[in-house]
PDB file of C-alpha atoms in Angstrom:
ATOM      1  CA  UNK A   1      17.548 -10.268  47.925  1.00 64.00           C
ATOM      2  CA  UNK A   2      13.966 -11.096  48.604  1.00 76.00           C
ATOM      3  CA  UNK A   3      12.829 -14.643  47.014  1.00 77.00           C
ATOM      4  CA  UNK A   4       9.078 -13.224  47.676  1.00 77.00           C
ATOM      5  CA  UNK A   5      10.045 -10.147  45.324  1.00 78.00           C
ATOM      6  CA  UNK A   6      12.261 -12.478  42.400  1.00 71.00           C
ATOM      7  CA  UNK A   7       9.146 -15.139  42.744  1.00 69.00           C
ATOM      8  CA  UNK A   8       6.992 -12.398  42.096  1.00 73.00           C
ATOM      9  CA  UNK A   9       8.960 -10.984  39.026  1.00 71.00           C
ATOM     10  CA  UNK A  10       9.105 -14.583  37.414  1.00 65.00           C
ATOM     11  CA  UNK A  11       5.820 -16.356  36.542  1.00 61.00           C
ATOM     12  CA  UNK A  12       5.682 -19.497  36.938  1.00 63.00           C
ATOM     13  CA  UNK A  13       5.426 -22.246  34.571  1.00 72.00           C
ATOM     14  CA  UNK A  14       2.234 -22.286  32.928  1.00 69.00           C
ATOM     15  CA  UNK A  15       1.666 -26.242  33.408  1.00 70.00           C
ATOM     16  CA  UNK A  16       1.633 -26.574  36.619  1.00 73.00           C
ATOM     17  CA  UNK A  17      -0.082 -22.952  37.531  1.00 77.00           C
ATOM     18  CA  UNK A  18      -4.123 -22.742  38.575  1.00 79.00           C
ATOM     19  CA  UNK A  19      -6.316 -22.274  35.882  1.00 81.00           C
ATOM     20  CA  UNK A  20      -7.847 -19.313  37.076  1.00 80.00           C
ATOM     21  CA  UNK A  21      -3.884 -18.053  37.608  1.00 80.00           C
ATOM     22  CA  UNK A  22      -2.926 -18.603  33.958  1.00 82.00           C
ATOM     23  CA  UNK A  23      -6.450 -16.232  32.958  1.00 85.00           C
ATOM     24  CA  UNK A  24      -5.480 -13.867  35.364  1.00 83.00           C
ATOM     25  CA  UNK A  25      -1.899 -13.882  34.243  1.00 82.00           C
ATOM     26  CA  UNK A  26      -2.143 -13.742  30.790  1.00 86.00           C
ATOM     27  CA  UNK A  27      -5.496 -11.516  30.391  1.00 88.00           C
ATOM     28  CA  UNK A  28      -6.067  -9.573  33.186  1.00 86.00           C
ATOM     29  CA  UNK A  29      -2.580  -8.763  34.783  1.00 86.00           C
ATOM     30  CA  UNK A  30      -1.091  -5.748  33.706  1.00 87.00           C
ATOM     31  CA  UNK A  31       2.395  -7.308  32.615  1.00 87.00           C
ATOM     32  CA  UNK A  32       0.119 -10.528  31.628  1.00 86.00           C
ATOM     33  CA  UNK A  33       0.416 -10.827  27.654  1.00 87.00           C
ATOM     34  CA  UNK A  34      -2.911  -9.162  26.552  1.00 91.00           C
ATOM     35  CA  UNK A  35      -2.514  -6.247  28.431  1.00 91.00           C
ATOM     36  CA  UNK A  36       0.969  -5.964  27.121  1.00 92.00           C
ATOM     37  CA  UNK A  37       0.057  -6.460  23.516  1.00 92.00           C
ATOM     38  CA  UNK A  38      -2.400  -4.079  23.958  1.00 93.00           C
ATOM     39  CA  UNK A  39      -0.479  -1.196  25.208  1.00 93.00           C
ATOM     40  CA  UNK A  40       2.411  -1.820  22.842  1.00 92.00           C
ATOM     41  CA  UNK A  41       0.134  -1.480  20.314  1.00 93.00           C
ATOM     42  CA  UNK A  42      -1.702   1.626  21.340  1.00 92.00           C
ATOM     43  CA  UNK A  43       1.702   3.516  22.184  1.00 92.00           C
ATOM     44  CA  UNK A  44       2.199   2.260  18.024  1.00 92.00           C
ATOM     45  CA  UNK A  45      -0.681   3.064  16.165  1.00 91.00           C
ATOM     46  CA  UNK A  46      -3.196   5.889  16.519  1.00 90.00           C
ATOM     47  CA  UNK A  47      -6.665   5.108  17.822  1.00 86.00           C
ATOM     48  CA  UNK A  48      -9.205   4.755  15.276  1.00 89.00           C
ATOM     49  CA  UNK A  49      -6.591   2.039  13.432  1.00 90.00           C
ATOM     50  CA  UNK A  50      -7.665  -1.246  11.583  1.00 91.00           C
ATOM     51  CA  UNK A  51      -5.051  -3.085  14.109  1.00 91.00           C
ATOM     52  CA  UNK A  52      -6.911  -1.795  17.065  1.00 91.00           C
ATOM     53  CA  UNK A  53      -9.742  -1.963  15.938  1.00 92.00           C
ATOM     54  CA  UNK A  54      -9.573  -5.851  15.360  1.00 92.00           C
ATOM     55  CA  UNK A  55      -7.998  -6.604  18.333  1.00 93.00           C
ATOM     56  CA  UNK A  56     -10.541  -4.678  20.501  1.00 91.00           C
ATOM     57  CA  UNK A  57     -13.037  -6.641  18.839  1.00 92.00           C
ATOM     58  CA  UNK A  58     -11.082  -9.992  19.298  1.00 92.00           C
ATOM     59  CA  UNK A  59     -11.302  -8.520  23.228  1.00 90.00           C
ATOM     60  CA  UNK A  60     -14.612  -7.627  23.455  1.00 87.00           C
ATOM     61  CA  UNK A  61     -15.661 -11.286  22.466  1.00 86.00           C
ATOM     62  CA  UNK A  62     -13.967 -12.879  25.199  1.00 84.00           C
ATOM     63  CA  UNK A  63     -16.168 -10.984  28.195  1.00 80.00           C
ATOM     64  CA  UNK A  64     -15.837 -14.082  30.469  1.00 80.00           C
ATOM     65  CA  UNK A  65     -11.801 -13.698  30.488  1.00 81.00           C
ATOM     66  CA  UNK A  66     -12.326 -10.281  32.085  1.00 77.00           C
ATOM     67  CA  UNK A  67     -14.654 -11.586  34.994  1.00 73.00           C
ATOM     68  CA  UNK A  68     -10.731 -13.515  36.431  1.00 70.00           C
ATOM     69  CA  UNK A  69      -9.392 -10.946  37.367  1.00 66.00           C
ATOM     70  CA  UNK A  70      -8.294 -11.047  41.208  1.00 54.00           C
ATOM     71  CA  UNK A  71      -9.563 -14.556  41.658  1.00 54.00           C
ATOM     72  CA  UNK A  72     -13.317 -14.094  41.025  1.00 57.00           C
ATOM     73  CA  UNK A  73     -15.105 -16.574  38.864  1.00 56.00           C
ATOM     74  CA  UNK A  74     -18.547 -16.005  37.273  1.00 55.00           C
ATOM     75  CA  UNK A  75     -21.593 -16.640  39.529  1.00 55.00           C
ATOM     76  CA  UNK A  76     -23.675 -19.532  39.055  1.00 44.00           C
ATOM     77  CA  UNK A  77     -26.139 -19.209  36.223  1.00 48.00           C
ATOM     78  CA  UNK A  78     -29.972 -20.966  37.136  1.00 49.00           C
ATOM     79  CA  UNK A  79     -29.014 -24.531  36.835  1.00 49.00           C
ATOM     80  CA  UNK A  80     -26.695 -23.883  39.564  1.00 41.00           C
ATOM     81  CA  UNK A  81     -23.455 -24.088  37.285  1.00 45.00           C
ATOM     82  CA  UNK A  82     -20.481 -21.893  36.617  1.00 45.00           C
ATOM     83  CA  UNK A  83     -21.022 -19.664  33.395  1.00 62.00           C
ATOM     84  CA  UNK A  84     -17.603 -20.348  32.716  1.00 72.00           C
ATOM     85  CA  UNK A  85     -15.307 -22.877  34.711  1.00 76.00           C
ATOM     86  CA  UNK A  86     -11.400 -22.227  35.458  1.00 77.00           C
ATOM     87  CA  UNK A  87     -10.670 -25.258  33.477  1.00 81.00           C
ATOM     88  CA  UNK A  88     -12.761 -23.413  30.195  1.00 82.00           C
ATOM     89  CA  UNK A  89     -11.415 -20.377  30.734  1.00 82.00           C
ATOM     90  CA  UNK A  90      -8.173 -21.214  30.061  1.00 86.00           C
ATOM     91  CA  UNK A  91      -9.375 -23.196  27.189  1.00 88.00           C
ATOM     92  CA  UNK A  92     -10.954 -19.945  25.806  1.00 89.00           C
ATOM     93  CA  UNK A  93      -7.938 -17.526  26.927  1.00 89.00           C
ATOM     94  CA  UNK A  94      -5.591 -20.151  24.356  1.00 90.00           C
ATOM     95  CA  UNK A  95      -8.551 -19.571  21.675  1.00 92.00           C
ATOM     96  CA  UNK A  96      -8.534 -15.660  22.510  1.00 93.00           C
ATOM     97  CA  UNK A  97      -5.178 -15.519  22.425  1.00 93.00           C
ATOM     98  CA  UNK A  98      -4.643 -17.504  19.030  1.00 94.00           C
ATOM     99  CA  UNK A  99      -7.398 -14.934  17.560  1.00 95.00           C
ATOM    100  CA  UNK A 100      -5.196 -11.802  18.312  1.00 94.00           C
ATOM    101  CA  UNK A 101      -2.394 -13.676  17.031  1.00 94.00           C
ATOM    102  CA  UNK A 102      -4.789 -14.304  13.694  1.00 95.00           C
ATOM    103  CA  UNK A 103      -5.679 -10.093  13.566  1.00 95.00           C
ATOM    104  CA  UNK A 104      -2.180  -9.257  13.640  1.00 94.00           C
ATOM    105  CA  UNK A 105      -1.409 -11.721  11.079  1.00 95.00           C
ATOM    106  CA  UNK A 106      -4.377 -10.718   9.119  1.00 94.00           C
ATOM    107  CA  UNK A 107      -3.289  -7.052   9.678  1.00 94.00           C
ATOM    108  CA  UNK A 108       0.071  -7.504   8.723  1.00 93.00           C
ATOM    109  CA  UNK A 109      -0.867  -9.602   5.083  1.00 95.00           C
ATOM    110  CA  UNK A 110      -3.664  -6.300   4.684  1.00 93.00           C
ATOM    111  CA  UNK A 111      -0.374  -3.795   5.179  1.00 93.00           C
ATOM    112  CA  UNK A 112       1.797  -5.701   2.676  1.00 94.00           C
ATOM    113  CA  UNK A 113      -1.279  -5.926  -0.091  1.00 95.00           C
ATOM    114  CA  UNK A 114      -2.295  -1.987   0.345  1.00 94.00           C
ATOM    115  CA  UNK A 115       1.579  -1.197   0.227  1.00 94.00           C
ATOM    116  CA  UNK A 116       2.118  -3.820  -3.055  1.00 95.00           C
ATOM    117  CA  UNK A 117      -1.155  -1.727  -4.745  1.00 95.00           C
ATOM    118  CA  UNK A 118       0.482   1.557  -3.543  1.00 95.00           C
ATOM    119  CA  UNK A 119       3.709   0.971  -5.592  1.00 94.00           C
ATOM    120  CA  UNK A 120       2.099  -0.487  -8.669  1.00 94.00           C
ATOM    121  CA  UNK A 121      -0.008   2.584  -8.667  1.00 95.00           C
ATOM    122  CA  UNK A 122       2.983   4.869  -8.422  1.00 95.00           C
ATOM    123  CA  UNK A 123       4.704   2.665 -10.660  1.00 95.00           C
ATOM    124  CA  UNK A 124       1.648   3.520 -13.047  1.00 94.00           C
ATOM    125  CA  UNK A 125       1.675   7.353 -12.994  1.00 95.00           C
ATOM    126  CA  UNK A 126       5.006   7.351 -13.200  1.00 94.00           C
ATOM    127  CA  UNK A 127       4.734   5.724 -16.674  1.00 94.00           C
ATOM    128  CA  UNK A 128       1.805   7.236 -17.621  1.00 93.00           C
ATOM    129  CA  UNK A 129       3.923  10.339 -16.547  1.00 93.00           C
ATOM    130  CA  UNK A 130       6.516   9.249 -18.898  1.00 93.00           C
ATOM    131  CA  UNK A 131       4.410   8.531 -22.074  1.00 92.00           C
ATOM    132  CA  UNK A 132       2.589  11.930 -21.726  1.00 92.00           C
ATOM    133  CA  UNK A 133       6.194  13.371 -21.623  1.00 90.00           C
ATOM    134  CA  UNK A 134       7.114  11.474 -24.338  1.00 90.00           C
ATOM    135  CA  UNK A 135       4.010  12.318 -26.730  1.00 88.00           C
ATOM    136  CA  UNK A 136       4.568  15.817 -25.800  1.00 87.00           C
ATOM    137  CA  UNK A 137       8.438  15.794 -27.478  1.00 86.00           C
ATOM    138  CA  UNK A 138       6.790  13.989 -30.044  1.00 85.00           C
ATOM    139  CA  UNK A 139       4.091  16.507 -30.949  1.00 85.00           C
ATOM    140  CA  UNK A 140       6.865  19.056 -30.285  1.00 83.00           C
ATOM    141  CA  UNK A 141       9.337  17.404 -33.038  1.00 84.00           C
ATOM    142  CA  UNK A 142       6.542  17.017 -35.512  1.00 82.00           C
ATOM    143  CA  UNK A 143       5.970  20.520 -34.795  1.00 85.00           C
ATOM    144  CA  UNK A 144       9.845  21.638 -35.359  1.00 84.00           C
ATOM    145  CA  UNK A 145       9.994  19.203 -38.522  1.00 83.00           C
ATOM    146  CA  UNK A 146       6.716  20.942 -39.900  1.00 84.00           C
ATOM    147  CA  UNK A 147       7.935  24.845 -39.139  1.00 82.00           C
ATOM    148  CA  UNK A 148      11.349  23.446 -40.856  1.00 80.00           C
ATOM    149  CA  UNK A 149       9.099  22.013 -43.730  1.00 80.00           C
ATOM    150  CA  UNK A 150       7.502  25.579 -44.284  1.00 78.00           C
ATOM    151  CA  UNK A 151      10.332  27.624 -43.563  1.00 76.00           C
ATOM    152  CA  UNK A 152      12.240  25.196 -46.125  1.00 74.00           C
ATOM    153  CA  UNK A 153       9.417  25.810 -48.935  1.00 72.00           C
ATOM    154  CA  UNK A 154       9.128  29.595 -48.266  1.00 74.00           C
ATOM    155  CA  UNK A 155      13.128  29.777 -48.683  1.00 68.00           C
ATOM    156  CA  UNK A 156      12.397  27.963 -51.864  1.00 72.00           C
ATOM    157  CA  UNK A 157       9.379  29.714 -52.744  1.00 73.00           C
ATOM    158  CA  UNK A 158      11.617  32.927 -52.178  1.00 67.00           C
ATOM    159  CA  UNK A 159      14.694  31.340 -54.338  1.00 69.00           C
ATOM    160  CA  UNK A 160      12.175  30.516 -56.924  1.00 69.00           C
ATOM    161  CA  UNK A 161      10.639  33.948 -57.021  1.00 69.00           C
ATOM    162  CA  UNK A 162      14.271  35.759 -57.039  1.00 69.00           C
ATOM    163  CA  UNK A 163      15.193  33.555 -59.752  1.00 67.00           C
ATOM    164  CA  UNK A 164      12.232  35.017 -61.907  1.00 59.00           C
TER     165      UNK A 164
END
């Protein structure tokens, strides 16, 4: 058994790791939890998704996280200071993080209202279904009680006239 491998397999705890570690670990590494989350979710839902589409968004905000990856940091801007420091980046990969956590959320209340509104509608035509149905026997028993009526007063009309 290799300790390099098993060290390798098991990240460390995020308190004591580097800054620009937990970034890299959590938004740019392949098994890190973004990337994860991301694939998990395309292998779930097709492309052109609300999910997807929110959480792409969420990523696309966050353009700083992306410049961690294998240990680089941002270049100094004119004043001679980091864009974005190791210690801010991780602030901003917990607020990144918290925001995908809010889309799914978000997504997930959407899902439950659209399939509420889906099942009151059905629950609607089926009713309206039902009346219709039950207007139509209606219509079709005032119909049978009418020819009944008629056929009644001819027979009479007939008894009447045989009776002359």
């Amino acid at each position: 058994i290799n300790p390099k491998m098993l060290r390798s397999l098991a990240p460390r705890p995020l308190k004591i790791m580097d800054d620009v570690d937990v970034v890299n670990w959590l938004w740019n590494d392949p098994r890190g939890v973004a990337p994860q989350l991301f694939a998990k979710v395309r292998g779930v839902f097709p492309a052109k998704s609300l999910l997807l589409s929110l959480l792409d968004n969420t990523k696309s905000t966050f353009p700083v996280l992306a410049a961690f990856s294998n240990g680089y940091i941002p270049r100094l801007d004119r004043r001679g200071k980091h864009s974005c420091s190791a210690a801010d980046a991780r602030r901003i990969v917990k607020e990144a993080l918290l925001m995908l956590r809010s889309n799914i959320v978000d997504f997930i209340k959407f899902a439950e209202e659209a399939y509420a509104e889906v099942n009151n509608e059905k629950k609607r035509e089926q009713a309206r279904v039902r009346k219709e149905k039950k207007v139509k026997e209606d219509q079709g028993k005032v119909q049978k009680q009418k020819e009944a009526q008629e056929r009644h007063v001819s027979l009479s009309s007939l008894a009447d006239a045989v009776e002359l």
